[in-house]
Tab-separated table of C-alpha atoms in Angstrom:
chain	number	residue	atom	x	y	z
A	186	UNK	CA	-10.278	32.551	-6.021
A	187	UNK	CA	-7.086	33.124	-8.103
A	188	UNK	CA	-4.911	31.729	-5.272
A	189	UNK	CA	-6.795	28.788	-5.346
A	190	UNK	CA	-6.013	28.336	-9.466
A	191	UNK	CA	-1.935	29.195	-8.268
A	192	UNK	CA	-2.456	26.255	-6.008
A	193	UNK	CA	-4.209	24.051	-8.470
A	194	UNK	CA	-1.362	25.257	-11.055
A	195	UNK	CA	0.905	24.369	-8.869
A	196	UNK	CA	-0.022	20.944	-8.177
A	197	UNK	CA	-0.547	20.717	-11.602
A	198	UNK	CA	2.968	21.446	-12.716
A	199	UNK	CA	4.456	18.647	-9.325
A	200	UNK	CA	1.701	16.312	-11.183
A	201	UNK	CA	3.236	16.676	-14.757
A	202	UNK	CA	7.278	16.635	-13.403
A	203	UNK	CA	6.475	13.813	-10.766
A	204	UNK	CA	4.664	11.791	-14.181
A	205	UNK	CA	7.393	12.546	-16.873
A	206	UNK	CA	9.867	12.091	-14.240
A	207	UNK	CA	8.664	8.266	-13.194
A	208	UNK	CA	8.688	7.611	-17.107
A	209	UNK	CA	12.390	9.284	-17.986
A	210	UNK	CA	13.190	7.004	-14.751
A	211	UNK	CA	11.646	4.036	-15.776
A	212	UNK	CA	12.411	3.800	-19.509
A	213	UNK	CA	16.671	4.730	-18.802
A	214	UNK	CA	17.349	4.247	-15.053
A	215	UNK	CA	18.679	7.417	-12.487
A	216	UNK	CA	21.957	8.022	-13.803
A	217	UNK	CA	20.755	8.350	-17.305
A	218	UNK	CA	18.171	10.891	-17.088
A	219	UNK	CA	18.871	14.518	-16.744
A	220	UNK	CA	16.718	17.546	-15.194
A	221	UNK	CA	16.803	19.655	-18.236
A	222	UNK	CA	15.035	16.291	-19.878
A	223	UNK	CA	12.527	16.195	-17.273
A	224	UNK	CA	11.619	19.610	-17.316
A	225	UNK	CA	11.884	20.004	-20.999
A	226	UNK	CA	9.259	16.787	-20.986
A	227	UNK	CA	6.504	18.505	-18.353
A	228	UNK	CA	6.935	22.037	-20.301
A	229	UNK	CA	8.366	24.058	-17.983
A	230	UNK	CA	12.393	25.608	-16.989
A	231	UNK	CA	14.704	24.048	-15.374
A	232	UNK	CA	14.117	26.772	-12.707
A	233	UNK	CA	9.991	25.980	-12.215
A	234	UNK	CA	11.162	22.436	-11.474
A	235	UNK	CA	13.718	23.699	-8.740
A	236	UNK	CA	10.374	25.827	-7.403
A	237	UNK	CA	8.719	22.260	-6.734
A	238	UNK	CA	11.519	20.001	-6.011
A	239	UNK	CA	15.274	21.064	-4.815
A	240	UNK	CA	17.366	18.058	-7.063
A	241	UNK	CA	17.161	15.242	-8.761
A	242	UNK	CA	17.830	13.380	-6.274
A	243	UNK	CA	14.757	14.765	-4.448
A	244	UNK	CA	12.114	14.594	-7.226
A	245	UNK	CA	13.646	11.025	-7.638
A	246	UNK	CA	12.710	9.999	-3.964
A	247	UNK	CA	8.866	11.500	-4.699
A	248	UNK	CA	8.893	9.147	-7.498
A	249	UNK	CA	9.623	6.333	-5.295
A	250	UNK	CA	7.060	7.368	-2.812
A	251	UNK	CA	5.282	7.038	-5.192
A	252	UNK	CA	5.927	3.969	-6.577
A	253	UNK	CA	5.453	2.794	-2.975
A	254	UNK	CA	2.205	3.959	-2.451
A	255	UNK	CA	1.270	2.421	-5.464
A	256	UNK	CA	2.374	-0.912	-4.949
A	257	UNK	CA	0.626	-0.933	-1.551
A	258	UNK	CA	-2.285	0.139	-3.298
A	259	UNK	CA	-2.458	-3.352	-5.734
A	260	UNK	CA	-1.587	-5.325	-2.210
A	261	UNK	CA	-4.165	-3.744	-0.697
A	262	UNK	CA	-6.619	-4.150	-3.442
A	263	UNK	CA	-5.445	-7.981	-4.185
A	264	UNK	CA	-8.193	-10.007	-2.117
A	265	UNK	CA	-10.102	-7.051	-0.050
A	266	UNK	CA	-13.433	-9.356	0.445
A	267	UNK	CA	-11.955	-12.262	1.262
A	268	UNK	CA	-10.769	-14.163	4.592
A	269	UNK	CA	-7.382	-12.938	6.076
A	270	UNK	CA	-5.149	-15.824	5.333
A	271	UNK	CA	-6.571	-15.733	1.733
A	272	UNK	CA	-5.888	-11.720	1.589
A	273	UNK	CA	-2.243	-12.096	2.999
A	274	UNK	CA	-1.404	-14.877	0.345
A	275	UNK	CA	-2.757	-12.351	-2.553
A	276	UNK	CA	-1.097	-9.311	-0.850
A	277	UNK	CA	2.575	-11.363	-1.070
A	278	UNK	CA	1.825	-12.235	-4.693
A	279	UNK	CA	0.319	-9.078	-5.341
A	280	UNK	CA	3.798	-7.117	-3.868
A	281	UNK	CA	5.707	-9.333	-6.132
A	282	UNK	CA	3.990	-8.946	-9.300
A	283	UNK	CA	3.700	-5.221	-9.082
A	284	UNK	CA	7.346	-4.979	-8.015
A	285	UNK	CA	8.528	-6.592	-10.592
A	286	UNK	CA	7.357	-4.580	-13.390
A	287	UNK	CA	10.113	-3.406	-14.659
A	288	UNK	CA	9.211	0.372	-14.780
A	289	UNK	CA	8.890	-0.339	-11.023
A	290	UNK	CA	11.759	-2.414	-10.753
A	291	UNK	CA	14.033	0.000	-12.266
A	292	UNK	CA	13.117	2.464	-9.884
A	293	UNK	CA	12.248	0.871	-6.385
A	294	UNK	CA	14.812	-1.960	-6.283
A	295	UNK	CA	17.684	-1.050	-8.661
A	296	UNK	CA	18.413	2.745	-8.022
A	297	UNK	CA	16.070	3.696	-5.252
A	298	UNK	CA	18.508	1.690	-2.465
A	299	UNK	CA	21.847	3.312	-4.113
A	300	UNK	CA	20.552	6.681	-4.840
A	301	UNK	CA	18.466	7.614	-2.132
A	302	UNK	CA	20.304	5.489	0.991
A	303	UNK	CA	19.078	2.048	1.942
A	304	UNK	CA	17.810	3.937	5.128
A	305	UNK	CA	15.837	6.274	3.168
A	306	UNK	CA	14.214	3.337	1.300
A	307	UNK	CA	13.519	1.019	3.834
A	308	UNK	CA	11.970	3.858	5.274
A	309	UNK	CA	8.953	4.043	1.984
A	310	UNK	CA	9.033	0.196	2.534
A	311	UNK	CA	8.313	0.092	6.025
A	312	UNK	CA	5.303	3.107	5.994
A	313	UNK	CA	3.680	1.050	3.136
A	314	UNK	CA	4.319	-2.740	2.118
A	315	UNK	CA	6.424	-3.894	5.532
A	316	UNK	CA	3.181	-2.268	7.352
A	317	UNK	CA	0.688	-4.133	5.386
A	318	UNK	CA	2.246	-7.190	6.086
A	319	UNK	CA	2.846	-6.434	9.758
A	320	UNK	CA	-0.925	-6.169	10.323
A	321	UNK	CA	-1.660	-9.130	8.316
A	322	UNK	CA	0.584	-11.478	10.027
A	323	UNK	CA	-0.864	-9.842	13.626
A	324	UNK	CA	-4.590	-10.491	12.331
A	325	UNK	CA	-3.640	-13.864	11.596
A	326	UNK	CA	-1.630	-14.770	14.934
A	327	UNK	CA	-4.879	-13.439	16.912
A	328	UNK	CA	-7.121	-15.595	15.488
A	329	UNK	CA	-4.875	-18.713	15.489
A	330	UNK	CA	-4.146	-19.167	12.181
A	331	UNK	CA	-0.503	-18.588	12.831
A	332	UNK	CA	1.200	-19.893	15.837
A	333	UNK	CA	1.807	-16.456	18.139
A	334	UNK	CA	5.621	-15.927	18.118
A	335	UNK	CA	6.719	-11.821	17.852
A	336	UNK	CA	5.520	-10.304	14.838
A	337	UNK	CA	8.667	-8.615	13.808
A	338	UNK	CA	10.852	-11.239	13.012
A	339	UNK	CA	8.837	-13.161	10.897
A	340	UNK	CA	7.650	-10.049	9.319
A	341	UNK	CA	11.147	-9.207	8.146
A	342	UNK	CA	12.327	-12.461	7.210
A	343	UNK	CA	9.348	-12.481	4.794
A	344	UNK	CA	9.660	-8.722	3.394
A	345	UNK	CA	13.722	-9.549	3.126
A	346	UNK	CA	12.974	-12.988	1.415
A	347	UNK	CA	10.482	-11.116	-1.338
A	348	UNK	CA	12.431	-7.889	-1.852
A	349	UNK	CA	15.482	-10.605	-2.365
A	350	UNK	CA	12.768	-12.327	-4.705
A	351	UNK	CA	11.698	-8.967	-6.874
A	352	UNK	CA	15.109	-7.975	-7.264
A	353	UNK	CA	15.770	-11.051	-8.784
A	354	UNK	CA	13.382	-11.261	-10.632
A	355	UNK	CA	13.765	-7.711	-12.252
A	356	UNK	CA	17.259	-9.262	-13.855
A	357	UNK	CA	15.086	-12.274	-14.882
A	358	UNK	CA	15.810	-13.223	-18.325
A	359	UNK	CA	11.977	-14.849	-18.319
A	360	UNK	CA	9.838	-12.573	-16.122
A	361	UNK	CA	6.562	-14.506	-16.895
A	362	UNK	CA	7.801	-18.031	-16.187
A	363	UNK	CA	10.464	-17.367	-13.313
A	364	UNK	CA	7.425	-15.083	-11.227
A	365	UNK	CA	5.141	-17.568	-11.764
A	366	UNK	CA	7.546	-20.097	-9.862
A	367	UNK	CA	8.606	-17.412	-7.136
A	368	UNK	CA	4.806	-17.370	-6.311
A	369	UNK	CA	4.247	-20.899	-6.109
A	370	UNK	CA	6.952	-21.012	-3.962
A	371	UNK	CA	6.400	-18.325	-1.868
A	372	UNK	CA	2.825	-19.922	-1.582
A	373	UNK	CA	4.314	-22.833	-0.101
A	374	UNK	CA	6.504	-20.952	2.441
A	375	UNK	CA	3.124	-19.333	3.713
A	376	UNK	CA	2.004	-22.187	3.515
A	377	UNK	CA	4.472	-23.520	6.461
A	378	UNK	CA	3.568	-20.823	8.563
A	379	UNK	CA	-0.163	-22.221	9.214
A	380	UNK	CA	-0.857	-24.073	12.170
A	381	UNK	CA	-2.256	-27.652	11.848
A	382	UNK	CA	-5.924	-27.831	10.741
């Protein structure tokens, strides 16, 4: 039994330094937040922090898991009843809205490619978001609602067109208006991709 409570302790403690971590993060950016602030926020030394995570740089990077997981989570959640086509259009409006909150936006599109390696981050895209809309756009070439053609491509040029969108966006001087536009045009780009009747 007590090594159970260490291991729920434990988890505890990631919990709290992973949470005031994606705040600290959020609110001020990477380069402005410190580890003695982050540990100093979830109550414990600088030292229990280096017991759960070895840097920054690496409690950073479970943030933006995080943050990944979590915006694949909303697309995933967007439309889950409804009829493919219907749940892919959602899903793209769904990535962009949640992306471009800018708690998120601070951390998955302006320091997560610079801090962690574009690699590294097209790495959480591709396990969660790129994934989703792999499968989508598969679904919907099998049933004929998009002409067949590989999947990749067209996969990519829509993840690079929306991650080009959010980051955008997250230096948008009116978030409201400006996403609202970005999804009615990115409706109509779907749109295009539907075969006739």
């Amino acid at each position: 039994m007590p090594q159970r409570t260490k291991a729920q302790q434990r988890d505890k403690t990631a919990r709290a330094l992973l949470g005031h971590a994606r705040q600290l993060f959020a609110e001020r950016g990477y380069a402005h937040v410190s580890l003695n602030e982050i540990a100093s926020a979830a109550g414990v030394t600088k030292g229990g922090l280096y017991h759960h995570f070895s840097g920054k740089e690496a409690l950073f990077e479970a943030v933006v898991h995080e943050c990944h997981l979590e915006v694949a989570a909303q697309i995933e959640s967007a439309a889950p009843d409804a009829d493919a086509w219907t749940q892919l259009v959602a899903g793209c409006q769904a990535f962009l809205t949640a992306s471009t909150e800018p708690g998120l936006a601070q951390i998955m599109l302006i320091d997560a490619p610079s801090v962690i390696g574009w690699h590294a981050w097209r790495g959480h895209d591709a396990a969660t978001s790129m994934r989703q809309l792999e499968t989508a756009l598969a679904e919907l070439m099998d049933t004929g609602v998009i002409a067949s053609q590989p999947v990749a491509p067209i996969a990519h040029l829509l993840s690079g067109a929306m991650n080009e969108a959010a980051l955008w966006l997250a230096h948008s001087g009116d978030r409201v208006r400006d996403l609202s536009d970005t999804i009615s045009s990115l409706t109509l780009l779907l749109e295009s991709l539907r075969t006739p009747g």
